[in-house]
Structure formats: structure tokens, C-alpha cells
Coordinates of C-alpha atoms (C1' of nucleotides) in Angstrom, one line a residue:
Chain A
X1 CA 77.1 -98.7 99.3
X2 CA 78.9 -96.3 101.7
X3 CA 82.5 -97.4 102.1
X4 CA 82.4 -96.7 105.9
X5 CA 79.6 -99.2 106.2
X6 CA 81.1 -101.8 103.9
X7 CA 83.5 -104.7 104.2
X8 CA 85.9 -103.8 101.5
X9 CA 89.2 -104.4 103.1
X10 CA 91.8 -103.0 100.6
X11 CA 95.4 -103.5 101.4
X12 CA 98.5 -101.6 100.4
X13 CA 101.1 -104.3 100.6
X14 CA 101.4 -107.0 98.1
X15 CA 100.3 -110.2 99.7
X16 CA 103.2 -112.7 99.9
X17 CA 101.2 -115.7 98.9
X18 CA 100.0 -114.3 95.6
X19 CA 102.2 -114.5 92.5
X20 CA 100.1 -113.3 89.6
X21 CA 98.5 -109.9 89.0
X22 CA 94.9 -111.0 89.3
X23 CA 95.4 -112.8 92.5
X24 CA 97.3 -109.9 94.1
X25 CA 94.7 -107.4 92.9
X26 CA 91.8 -109.5 94.1
X27 CA 93.3 -109.7 97.5
X28 CA 94.4 -106.1 97.6
X29 CA 91.1 -104.7 96.3
X30 CA 89.2 -106.7 98.9
X31 CA 87.3 -109.0 96.5
X32 CA 88.1 -112.3 98.1
X33 CA 90.0 -113.9 101.0
X34 CA 91.4 -117.4 101.0
X35 CA 90.0 -119.7 103.6
X36 CA 92.1 -122.8 102.7
X37 CA 94.3 -123.9 99.8
X38 CA 92.4 -123.1 96.6
X39 CA 89.2 -122.2 98.4
X40 CA 88.0 -118.6 98.6
X41 CA 85.3 -116.5 100.4
X42 CA 83.8 -113.8 98.2
X43 CA 83.5 -110.5 99.9
X44 CA 80.9 -107.9 98.9
X45 CA 82.8 -106.3 96.0
X46 CA 84.0 -109.6 94.6
X47 CA 80.6 -111.2 95.0
X48 CA 79.0 -108.4 93.0
X49 CA 81.5 -109.0 90.2
X50 CA 80.8 -112.8 90.3
X51 CA 77.1 -112.1 90.1
X52 CA 77.4 -109.7 87.2
X53 CA 79.3 -112.3 85.2
X54 CA 76.8 -115.0 86.2
X55 CA 74.0 -112.7 85.1
X56 CA 75.5 -112.1 81.7
X57 CA 76.2 -115.8 81.2
X58 CA 72.6 -116.6 82.3
X59 CA 71.1 -114.0 79.9
X60 CA 73.0 -115.4 76.9
X61 CA 72.2 -119.0 77.9
X62 CA 68.5 -118.2 78.1
X63 CA 68.7 -116.4 74.8
X64 CA 70.0 -119.5 73.2
X65 CA 67.1 -121.5 74.4
X66 CA 68.8 -123.3 77.3
X67 CA 66.8 -123.8 80.5
X68 CA 68.2 -123.0 83.9
X69 CA 68.0 -125.6 86.6
X70 CA 70.0 -126.2 89.8
X71 CA 71.5 -129.6 90.7
X72 CA 73.0 -130.5 94.0
X73 CA 76.7 -130.3 94.8
X74 CA 76.7 -133.7 96.5
X75 CA 76.1 -136.7 94.2
X76 CA 75.7 -140.4 94.7
X77 CA 78.7 -142.6 93.7
X78 CA 76.2 -145.0 92.2
X79 CA 75.5 -142.7 89.3
X80 CA 79.2 -142.4 88.5
X81 CA 79.6 -146.2 88.7
X82 CA 77.0 -146.4 86.0
X83 CA 79.0 -144.3 83.6
X84 CA 82.2 -146.0 84.6
X85 CA 83.8 -142.8 85.8
X86 CA 83.7 -143.4 89.6
X87 CA 86.9 -145.4 89.4
X88 CA 88.4 -143.6 86.4
X89 CA 88.2 -140.0 87.7
X90 CA 91.1 -140.2 90.1
X91 CA 92.1 -138.3 93.2
X92 CA 90.7 -135.0 91.8
X93 CA 87.3 -136.1 92.8
X94 CA 86.5 -135.4 96.4
X95 CA 84.9 -138.5 97.8
X96 CA 82.9 -138.5 101.1
X97 CA 80.9 -141.0 103.1
X98 CA 77.6 -140.2 104.8
X99 CA 76.6 -141.5 108.3
X100 CA 75.4 -144.8 106.7
X101 CA 78.8 -145.3 105.0
X102 CA 77.3 -144.6 101.6
X103 CA 79.7 -143.3 99.0
X104 CA 79.0 -139.7 97.9
X105 CA 81.1 -137.2 96.0
X106 CA 81.3 -133.5 95.7
X107 CA 80.6 -133.0 92.1
X108 CA 83.3 -132.0 89.7
X109 CA 80.8 -131.9 86.8
X110 CA 77.3 -133.2 86.2
X111 CA 77.0 -135.4 83.1
X112 CA 75.8 -138.4 85.1
X113 CA 73.3 -136.5 87.2
X114 CA 71.7 -134.7 84.3
X115 CA 71.5 -137.9 82.3
X116 CA 69.8 -139.6 85.2
X117 CA 67.3 -136.7 85.4
X118 CA 66.5 -137.0 81.7
X119 CA 66.1 -140.7 81.7
X120 CA 63.5 -140.3 84.5
X121 CA 61.7 -137.6 82.6
X122 CA 61.6 -138.1 78.9
X123 CA 60.3 -141.0 76.9
X124 CA 59.8 -139.7 73.3
X125 CA 61.8 -138.1 70.6
X126 CA 59.1 -135.4 70.7
X127 CA 60.6 -134.2 74.0
X128 CA 63.9 -133.5 72.3
X129 CA 66.0 -131.4 71.9
X130 CA 66.6 -130.3 75.5
X131 CA 69.4 -128.1 76.8
X132 CA 69.7 -127.6 80.5
X133 CA 72.2 -125.6 82.4
X134 CA 73.0 -124.5 85.9
X135 CA 75.4 -122.1 87.6
X136 CA 76.8 -124.0 90.6
X137 CA 79.8 -124.7 92.7
X138 CA 82.1 -127.5 91.7
X139 CA 84.9 -129.1 93.5
X140 CA 88.0 -130.6 92.0
X141 CA 90.7 -131.6 94.4
X142 CA 93.6 -130.1 92.5
X143 CA 97.0 -131.4 93.4
X144 CA 98.3 -127.9 93.4
X145 CA 95.9 -125.1 93.5
X146 CA 97.4 -121.7 92.5
X147 CA 96.8 -118.4 90.8
X148 CA 94.0 -117.6 93.2
X149 CA 90.5 -118.2 91.8
X150 CA 92.0 -119.2 88.4
X151 CA 92.9 -122.6 89.7
X152 CA 91.0 -123.0 92.8
X153 CA 89.6 -126.3 94.2
X154 CA 86.1 -125.0 94.7
X155 CA 84.9 -122.9 91.8
X156 CA 81.7 -121.5 90.3
X157 CA 80.9 -123.0 86.8
X158 CA 78.1 -122.7 84.3
X159 CA 77.6 -126.1 82.9
X160 CA 75.0 -126.9 80.2
X161 CA 74.0 -130.3 78.8
X162 CA 72.3 -130.8 75.5
X163 CA 70.2 -133.8 74.4
X164 CA 69.3 -134.5 70.8
X165 CA 67.8 -137.3 68.8
X166 CA 70.9 -137.7 66.6
X167 CA 74.3 -136.4 65.8
X168 CA 72.9 -133.8 63.4
X169 CA 70.8 -132.3 66.1
X170 CA 73.6 -132.4 68.6
X171 CA 75.8 -130.5 66.1
X172 CA 73.2 -127.7 66.0
X173 CA 73.1 -127.6 69.8
X174 CA 76.9 -127.4 69.8
X175 CA 76.8 -124.5 67.3
X176 CA 74.2 -122.7 69.3
X177 CA 76.4 -122.9 72.4
X178 CA 79.4 -121.7 70.5
X179 CA 77.4 -118.6 69.4
X180 CA 76.1 -118.0 72.9
X181 CA 79.6 -118.2 74.2
X182 CA 81.0 -115.7 71.7
X183 CA 78.3 -113.3 72.6
X184 CA 78.8 -113.9 76.3
X185 CA 82.6 -113.2 76.2
X186 CA 82.0 -110.2 74.0
X187 CA 79.6 -108.7 76.6
X188 CA 82.2 -109.4 79.3
X189 CA 84.6 -107.2 77.3
X190 CA 87.1 -109.8 76.2
X191 CA 88.0 -111.4 72.9
X192 CA 87.6 -115.1 73.1
X193 CA 88.9 -117.5 70.4
X194 CA 87.5 -121.0 70.0
X195 CA 90.3 -123.5 69.6
X196 CA 90.0 -127.1 68.7
X197 CA 90.8 -129.2 71.8
X198 CA 91.3 -132.7 73.1
X199 CA 88.3 -134.1 74.8
X200 CA 90.0 -135.3 77.9
X201 CA 88.2 -137.3 80.6
X202 CA 84.7 -136.2 79.5
X203 CA 85.2 -138.2 76.3
X204 CA 83.9 -137.5 72.9
X205 CA 84.6 -136.4 69.4
X206 CA 84.2 -132.7 69.0
X207 CA 85.5 -130.1 71.4
X208 CA 86.6 -126.4 71.5
X209 CA 88.1 -124.4 74.3
X210 CA 87.6 -120.7 74.5
X211 CA 90.7 -118.8 75.2
X212 CA 91.2 -115.2 76.0
X213 CA 94.6 -113.4 75.8
X214 CA 96.4 -112.3 78.9
X215 CA 100.1 -112.0 79.5
X216 CA 100.1 -114.5 82.4
X217 CA 98.1 -117.2 80.5
X218 CA 98.8 -120.8 81.1
X219 CA 99.6 -121.7 77.4
X220 CA 100.9 -120.1 74.3
X221 CA 98.2 -119.5 71.7
X222 CA 98.2 -118.6 68.0
X223 CA 95.3 -117.3 66.0
X224 CA 94.3 -115.4 62.9
X225 CA 93.3 -111.8 63.5
X226 CA 90.2 -112.5 61.4
X227 CA 88.5 -113.6 64.5
X228 CA 88.5 -110.1 65.9
X229 CA 86.2 -108.7 63.3
X230 CA 83.6 -111.4 63.1
X231 CA 80.2 -109.9 64.0
X232 CA 78.4 -112.4 66.3
X233 CA 75.4 -110.1 67.1
X234 CA 71.8 -111.3 66.7
X235 CA 71.7 -109.2 63.5
X236 CA 74.3 -111.4 62.0
X237 CA 73.2 -114.8 63.2
X238 CA 70.0 -116.2 64.5
X239 CA 69.7 -119.2 66.8
X240 CA 66.6 -120.3 64.9
X241 CA 68.3 -120.6 61.5
X242 CA 70.3 -123.7 60.8
X243 CA 72.0 -122.1 57.9
X244 CA 73.0 -119.1 60.1
X245 CA 74.5 -121.6 62.6
X246 CA 76.3 -123.4 59.9
X247 CA 77.7 -120.3 58.4
X248 CA 78.7 -119.1 61.9
X249 CA 80.4 -122.5 62.7
X250 CA 82.4 -122.2 59.5
X251 CA 83.6 -118.7 60.3
X252 CA 84.6 -119.9 63.8
X253 CA 86.5 -122.9 62.7
X254 CA 88.1 -121.9 59.5
X255 CA 90.7 -119.2 60.5
X256 CA 93.8 -120.6 62.1
X257 CA 93.6 -121.0 65.9
X258 CA 95.7 -123.3 68.1
X259 CA 97.2 -123.8 71.5
X260 CA 100.8 -124.7 71.7
X261 CA 100.1 -128.5 71.9
X262 CA 98.3 -128.4 68.5
X263 CA 100.3 -125.7 66.9
X264 CA 101.2 -126.3 63.2
X265 CA 104.1 -124.1 62.0
X266 CA 103.5 -124.9 58.4
X267 CA 99.8 -123.8 58.6
X268 CA 100.8 -120.8 60.8
X269 CA 103.3 -119.5 58.2
X270 CA 100.4 -119.0 55.8
X271 CA 98.4 -116.8 58.1
X272 CA 98.5 -113.2 57.0
X273 CA 97.5 -111.4 60.2
X274 CA 99.0 -113.3 63.1
X275 CA 98.0 -112.9 66.8
X276 CA 100.1 -114.7 69.3
X277 CA 100.3 -114.6 73.1
X278 CA 99.5 -116.3 76.3
X279 CA 96.0 -117.6 76.7
X280 CA 93.6 -118.4 79.6
X281 CA 90.9 -121.0 79.0
X282 CA 87.6 -119.6 80.2
X283 CA 85.2 -122.0 78.5
X284 CA 85.0 -125.5 77.0
X285 CA 82.4 -127.2 74.9
X286 CA 82.1 -130.9 74.0
X287 CA 80.0 -133.1 71.8
X288 CA 80.4 -136.7 73.0
X289 CA 77.5 -138.6 71.4
X290 CA 76.2 -141.4 73.5
X291 CA 79.1 -141.6 75.9
X292 CA 76.8 -141.2 78.9
X293 CA 73.3 -141.8 77.5
X294 CA 74.2 -145.3 76.3
X295 CA 75.8 -146.8 79.5
X296 CA 73.3 -145.0 81.7
X297 CA 70.3 -146.3 79.8
X298 CA 68.8 -143.0 78.5
X299 CA 66.4 -144.1 75.7
X300 CA 63.5 -142.4 73.9
X301 CA 61.1 -143.8 71.4
X302 CA 61.9 -142.7 67.9
X303 CA 59.4 -141.7 65.2
X304 CA 59.2 -145.4 64.1
X305 CA 58.8 -146.7 67.6
X306 CA 62.3 -148.0 68.0
X307 CA 64.5 -147.1 71.0
X308 CA 66.9 -144.3 70.3
X309 CA 69.9 -143.3 72.3
X310 CA 70.1 -139.5 72.5
X311 CA 73.3 -137.6 71.6
X312 CA 74.7 -135.3 74.2
X313 CA 77.0 -132.4 74.6
X314 CA 78.3 -130.4 77.6
X315 CA 79.3 -126.8 77.7
X316 CA 81.2 -125.1 80.5
X317 CA 82.1 -121.6 81.5
X318 CA 84.4 -121.0 84.4
X319 CA 82.4 -118.2 86.1
X320 CA 84.7 -117.7 89.1
X321 CA 87.8 -118.2 87.0
X322 CA 86.6 -115.4 84.7
X323 CA 86.9 -112.9 87.6
X324 CA 90.6 -113.6 87.7
X325 CA 90.9 -113.9 83.9
X326 CA 89.2 -110.5 83.3
X327 CA 91.6 -108.9 85.7
X328 CA 94.6 -110.5 84.0
X329 CA 93.3 -109.2 80.7
X330 CA 92.6 -105.7 82.1
X331 CA 94.7 -104.0 84.8
X332 CA 97.6 -101.6 85.2
X333 CA 100.2 -100.8 87.8
X334 CA 97.6 -99.0 89.9
X335 CA 95.0 -101.7 89.9
X336 CA 92.0 -103.3 88.2
X337 CA 90.3 -101.8 85.2
X338 CA 86.8 -103.2 85.2
X339 CA 84.7 -103.3 82.2
X340 CA 81.4 -101.5 82.8
X341 CA 79.4 -104.7 82.5
X342 CA 81.0 -106.5 85.3
X343 CA 82.3 -103.8 87.7
X344 CA 81.1 -104.2 91.2
X345 CA 79.9 -100.6 91.0
X346 CA 79.6 -98.4 88.0
X347 CA 81.1 -95.5 89.8
X348 CA 82.9 -94.4 92.9
X349 CA 82.0 -91.1 94.5
X350 CA 85.1 -89.6 96.1
X351 CA 84.3 -87.0 98.7
X352 CA 87.6 -85.2 99.1
X353 CA 86.5 -83.2 102.0
X354 CA 84.2 -85.1 104.3
X355 CA 82.4 -82.7 106.6
X356 CA 82.3 -79.8 104.1
X357 CA 78.7 -78.9 103.7
X358 CA 78.8 -78.4 100.0
X359 CA 80.8 -81.5 99.2
X360 CA 78.6 -83.6 101.4
X361 CA 75.4 -82.3 99.8
X362 CA 76.7 -83.0 96.3
X363 CA 77.9 -86.4 97.2
X364 CA 74.7 -87.4 98.9
X365 CA 72.7 -86.1 95.9
X366 CA 74.8 -88.2 93.4
X367 CA 74.7 -91.2 95.7
X368 CA 70.9 -91.1 95.8
X369 CA 70.6 -90.6 92.1
X370 CA 72.9 -93.5 91.2
X371 CA 70.7 -95.8 93.4
X372 CA 72.9 -98.7 94.3
X373 CA 75.3 -98.4 91.3
X374 CA 77.8 -96.4 93.2
X375 CA 80.3 -96.9 96.0
X376 CA 80.5 -93.7 98.1
X377 CA 83.9 -93.2 99.6
X378 CA 82.7 -91.3 102.7
X379 CA 85.8 -92.1 104.8
X380 CA 87.5 -89.2 106.6
X381 CA 90.7 -89.8 104.7
X382 CA 93.0 -87.8 102.6
X383 CA 92.4 -87.4 98.9
X384 CA 95.4 -89.6 98.0
X385 CA 94.1 -92.6 99.9
X386 CA 90.8 -92.3 98.0
X387 CA 92.3 -91.9 94.6
X388 CA 94.6 -94.9 95.1
X389 CA 91.8 -97.1 96.4
X390 CA 89.5 -96.1 93.6
X391 CA 92.2 -96.9 91.1
X392 CA 92.9 -100.2 92.8
X393 CA 89.3 -101.2 92.9
X394 CA 88.9 -100.3 89.2
X395 CA 85.6 -98.6 89.1
X396 CA 84.9 -97.6 85.5
X397 CA 84.1 -94.0 86.7
X398 CA 85.3 -91.9 89.5
X399 CA 83.2 -88.9 90.5
X400 CA 85.6 -86.6 92.3
X401 CA 83.9 -84.1 94.6
X402 CA 86.3 -81.5 96.1
X403 CA 85.9 -78.1 97.7
X404 CA 87.3 -76.3 94.7
X405 CA 84.8 -77.5 92.1
X406 CA 82.0 -77.9 94.6
X407 CA 81.8 -74.2 95.2
X408 CA 81.0 -73.7 91.5
X409 CA 78.7 -76.7 91.5
X410 CA 81.1 -78.7 89.5
X411 CA 82.6 -82.2 89.9
X412 CA 85.3 -84.1 88.2
X413 CA 84.6 -87.2 86.2
X414 CA 87.5 -89.6 85.7
X415 CA 87.4 -92.6 83.4
X416 CA 89.5 -95.3 84.9
X417 CA 90.4 -97.0 81.6
X418 CA 91.9 -93.9 80.0
X419 CA 92.7 -91.7 83.0
X420 CA 90.8 -88.9 81.3
X421 CA 89.4 -86.3 83.7
X422 CA 86.9 -83.7 82.9
X423 CA 85.1 -81.1 85.1
X424 CA 81.3 -81.2 84.7
X425 CA 78.1 -80.2 86.4
X426 CA 76.5 -82.9 88.5
X427 CA 73.8 -83.4 85.8
X428 CA 76.3 -83.7 83.0
X429 CA 78.4 -86.2 84.9
X430 CA 75.5 -88.4 85.7
X431 CA 74.3 -88.2 82.1
X432 CA 77.8 -89.3 80.9
X433 CA 77.9 -92.2 83.3
X434 CA 74.5 -93.5 82.4
X435 CA 75.0 -92.8 78.7
Chain B
rC1 C1' 102.8 -137.1 93.4
rG2 C1' 108.4 -135.8 93.3
rG3 C1' 111.6 -131.5 95.0
rA4 C1' 112.3 -126.9 98.0
rG5 C1' 110.7 -123.4 101.5
rC6 C1' 107.7 -120.8 105.1
rG7 C1' 104.4 -120.5 109.8
rU8 C1' 106.4 -114.6 115.3
rA9 C1' 100.4 -108.6 116.2
rG10 C1' 95.3 -107.4 110.9
rC11 C1' 99.4 -107.1 106.7
rG12 C1' 104.7 -107.3 105.4
rC13 C1' 108.9 -108.9 108.1
rA14 C1' 113.4 -109.1 111.8
rG15 C1' 114.9 -112.0 116.0
rC16 C1' 116.6 -118.4 115.6
rC17 C1' 122.9 -119.7 113.5
rU18 C1' 125.5 -118.6 119.1
rG19 C1' 118.9 -120.5 124.3
rG20 C1' 118.4 -115.6 129.0
rU21 C1' 112.2 -109.8 129.8
rA22 C1' 108.7 -110.3 122.2
rG23 C1' 110.7 -106.4 118.2
rC24 C1' 110.3 -103.1 113.5
rG25 C1' 107.4 -100.8 109.4
rC26 C1' 102.4 -100.3 107.8
rA27 C1' 97.5 -100.8 109.7
rU28 C1' 94.1 -100.0 114.2
rC29 C1' 92.3 -96.6 118.5
rA30 C1' 92.5 -91.5 121.1
rG31 C1' 94.0 -86.5 120.4
rU32 C1' 96.2 -82.2 117.8
rC33 C1' 97.6 -80.2 113.2
rU34 C1' 96.6 -81.1 108.1
rG35 C1' 93.4 -81.5 103.7
rG36 C1' 93.5 -82.8 95.4
rG37 C1' 97.6 -88.8 94.6
rG38 C1' 98.6 -93.8 100.5
rG39 C1' 100.6 -86.5 105.4
rA40 C1' 102.9 -85.1 110.4
rC41 C1' 103.3 -85.3 115.7
rU42 C1' 102.0 -87.2 120.7
rG43 C1' 100.1 -91.2 123.1
rA44 C1' 97.6 -96.2 123.4
rG45 C1' 95.9 -101.1 122.4
rG46 C1' 96.9 -105.7 120.2
rG47 C1' 101.1 -111.9 120.7
rU48 C1' 99.3 -118.8 124.5
rC49 C1' 106.0 -117.0 118.5
rG50 C1' 101.1 -123.0 113.9
rU51 C1' 100.6 -127.4 117.2
rG52 C1' 102.0 -131.6 120.4
rG53 C1' 106.1 -133.7 122.7
rG54 C1' 111.4 -133.8 124.1
rU55 C1' 116.3 -131.5 125.8
rU56 C1' 117.5 -127.6 129.5
rC57 C1' 117.6 -124.0 135.6
rG58 C1' 115.5 -121.5 131.3
rA59 C1' 113.0 -122.6 124.4
rA60 C1' 110.4 -118.1 119.3
rU61 C1' 115.5 -120.0 119.2
rC62 C1' 118.0 -126.8 119.7
rC63 C1' 115.7 -132.0 118.5
rC64 C1' 111.3 -135.2 116.9
rG65 C1' 106.2 -135.8 115.4
rC66 C1' 101.8 -133.6 113.4
rC67 C1' 99.0 -129.6 111.0
rG68 C1' 98.7 -125.5 107.7
rC69 C1' 100.3 -122.5 103.6
rU70 C1' 103.6 -121.2 99.4
rC71 C1' 106.9 -122.0 95.3
rC72 C1' 109.3 -125.3 91.2
rG73 C1' 108.1 -129.7 88.3
rA74 C1' 104.5 -133.4 86.5
rC75 C1' 99.1 -132.8 86.1
rC76 C1' 94.9 -129.8 85.1
rA77 C1' 88.4 -125.9 83.8

RNA sequence: CGGAGCGUAGCGCAGCCUGGUAGCGCAUCAGUCUGGGGGACUGAGGGUCGUGGGUUCGAAUCCCGCCGCUCCGACCA
């Protein structure tokens, strides 16, 4: 995109309503604007990041064998009455009435709806297992929204739901998701640690939250550095091998890892390589057996003809929350430092002298060759403005085109994460960016 | 849900206490100079002072209601 033709409203001042780094930077870099408390509009740059994260999440869900669907945001209250959660959920659930005075709700999660879909559709154990997910907007009417998109009321979430014939099958599904999650977070450029968690209002028996470290995290976390060296690649573990999954689950649940509520000083004292800091929850997985399938009447015929109640799990990743969390985990005084995989654009082209024939020609050439992966700063502004905005927006690469180098056919390539700058030919710079 | 604040130009704020012509910085627009880390000068545009009512000759300013937003706590993906 050309910056002069784009809605990327960067701001110099620190917005007064934002307290934490990610929120300030998301506003300053023109990623989002708040439309009401805890509700945000995603501007072009922010939406590209959101889509990049969603794409990676989707690819890893698909690789694990989960199937993508899309369920509605509005749900009938009747479904929630069947599971018993309509009255239990509390004021966090946004309840609405339609013109016929029927009770609806804006979904905070989809266990009821997916269970309803499955009970309509499957009749036999032969149709299990199933794992379905969607990436969709949720609404939770938080008492006190804050921290920008990290605790918004409307948020984008990937939620998956597994259905298995029995607990043993459900545990395999759970382990597959745990593996998919580790790969997802690795690709997003962050170290996530699975920590045993309480199951909360979803109910159930087995649950882990995935926490990434960031100085402004909501809770104190403790874990064994052993997590950092576990190879989760397809070469190490296959989704198709139960023994691989078991070995993986053991590796993920054996080293010490705990949030402050579950912290055990005695066990912690025995850990050789300690890691400690503030953590942000970016994912949560649950196994809850027949908590929904039973009351909602999901039954399949088992191998012996008897009626079997499938075992379920649900698995969430906070996609919009991750945008803030990734920034919390990766920024400096100048601005955001995007990981290559999620950056809105791979590179920014900084034309330091708009109107100069040589500079313009080089920039246009690079812009065409980067085909949509670059933001071209074609504003008639001074160099300092462009440097500062590029640092603020956090593009992994900056291609700096100024009259000095341009005369020799050279450009400067700056790596945002390290600050390293090298003078290269256009060809070499492009090769380095794509390589 | 308890407690505390704040709503004045796109953003950040002053003015309010002590009522009397709506201000500052940045941003925006025009022009000139400038040109490698948020440049300078000249000029210009932009406001029903959140909203409704009350007091008053007169309200951004005082009083009451409402709405919105933020912070602390409890809660929470």
C-alpha cells in the first residue's frame, strides 16, 4: 500500500486513555480505534495483523485434523437453558430480545451450539471423532474492560470443540490440540507455556492455559526453562501417532509450570533452571467429558448398539488478544517490533526524497517487486518523520532510499529488531528480505 | 459491583475556584525556505465547551439529572 492512499493514522502523543504499552502502541501505530468501552474497530494495518494471526491459527488447526466451520454470533437462549448455563452465566452474557420478545444472546462461547449441531447430525460411533473450530467474534460484557484489545468486550476467538466416543479418545484430541497450540505460538514468535488451570464456568476435569511472558502480564508465572528447548515440530511428533502424542503430553506436563494461584514453593525450589515473570493467557484448553453432551441429549450408537454419550473438549485461542499480547512481548521505546510472520507488511519503503527522479524510480521498482508485502512511505515528509513512523509501526524491514545511495544504485536495509543497517543493491536487499 | 476522576478544535491540555467576546501546543490547509531521526517562517480553517434542565441581565464556569469514557479494587479469555 502507498501510505498517502492509506488510512494509517499514526499519532505522536501518548493517548491518555491507554495505560499499557500494547494499547498505546496500537493506537499510536494506527492499528485500532476504540468505538465504545472495550470495543474496537480494526484499521487496515491492524486488520492485516489480525488476519495474519488468524491464518497461522487456521493452518495449524487444519494440520491437526480440525475442520473449520462458522457459527452465528447470535444464539437462542433455549440452547443455553438446556445446558443449564442460561441462568448460571451471569451478567457477562449480553442478552437481547428480538421483535417477538424471544430471548437471544450474543455468544460468549459455543459449546451449546456445537453440541446441538452434532446431535442433529451424527448418530453412530463411526462418525467420531470430530473436531470442529471457527474463528469468530465473541462478546463478554466485562465489568471493567481495559488494556485495549487484551480485555475487550468484543473479541475474536478461535474456538474448537472435540467429540469422541470415550475419555481415552477425548484425551487424544486434547493432546492433539496441545501440540497444535505449541506449534501455533511458536510460529507467532512467542514462547507459550501450558499451565494446569482451573476449569471455571466451562466445567470439566482437565484444563491447561497457555501463557506467554510479558512484563505487563496479568499474573505472576513460574516455569522450568526445559520448556524452551522442547522441539514441537512435525519431525518430533506426529498427530497420527498415539505414542508420539503421549510422549509429547508427558514432556508438556512434567516440568514445573504454575501461575501464582497454583504456585508451590516446595516444588519450585527443586527446579534447576527457573523462569519467572508476568504472564498473559493467550489460549485455554478443556476436557469436560459429558458436561454438555449429556444434558443436551447428544447420543450415538456404540459398537454394541447401546447409546453412548460422547466426550467433549473445547479449545480457545484469543486471536484479537494475541495482537496486544504479541506487542507486549515485543516492543521498545520507539514502537512495535513485529515478528515477520504477523507483521502487517514485511517491509516499509522509505523514500527520503519524494520527487527526486532516481529515488522515486528505485522506490517504485521495489514496491512493484514486493507485490503487496510492502508499505510505501510516499509522503512528502522529512526523513525523521518517516524513520519514526516506521519504527513505531514495527515493520520487520525498512528499505531506506535516499539521494546519497540512490545515485550509486544503493539502498539501506534496516532490521527493526536489531537496528542493524546495511547498504545494499536493490537486488541484494530484496533477496535478503525474501530470504 | 464498590470507590475515585474526567468530558472544552483531530490529539494532548489550560480556562472553571472568584460568571462578563473560546485559548495554548501539536496536527490540518495554503505559500516560501528546507531536506538522512517528528525542521523554520508567514498566513488560514476548524468549537452548538458531552447532554437536558435550573439559577442569573449574562453560564465552559454555579446547582440538579442523564449519557459517555478512564483509573483503583473485586471479577475475568
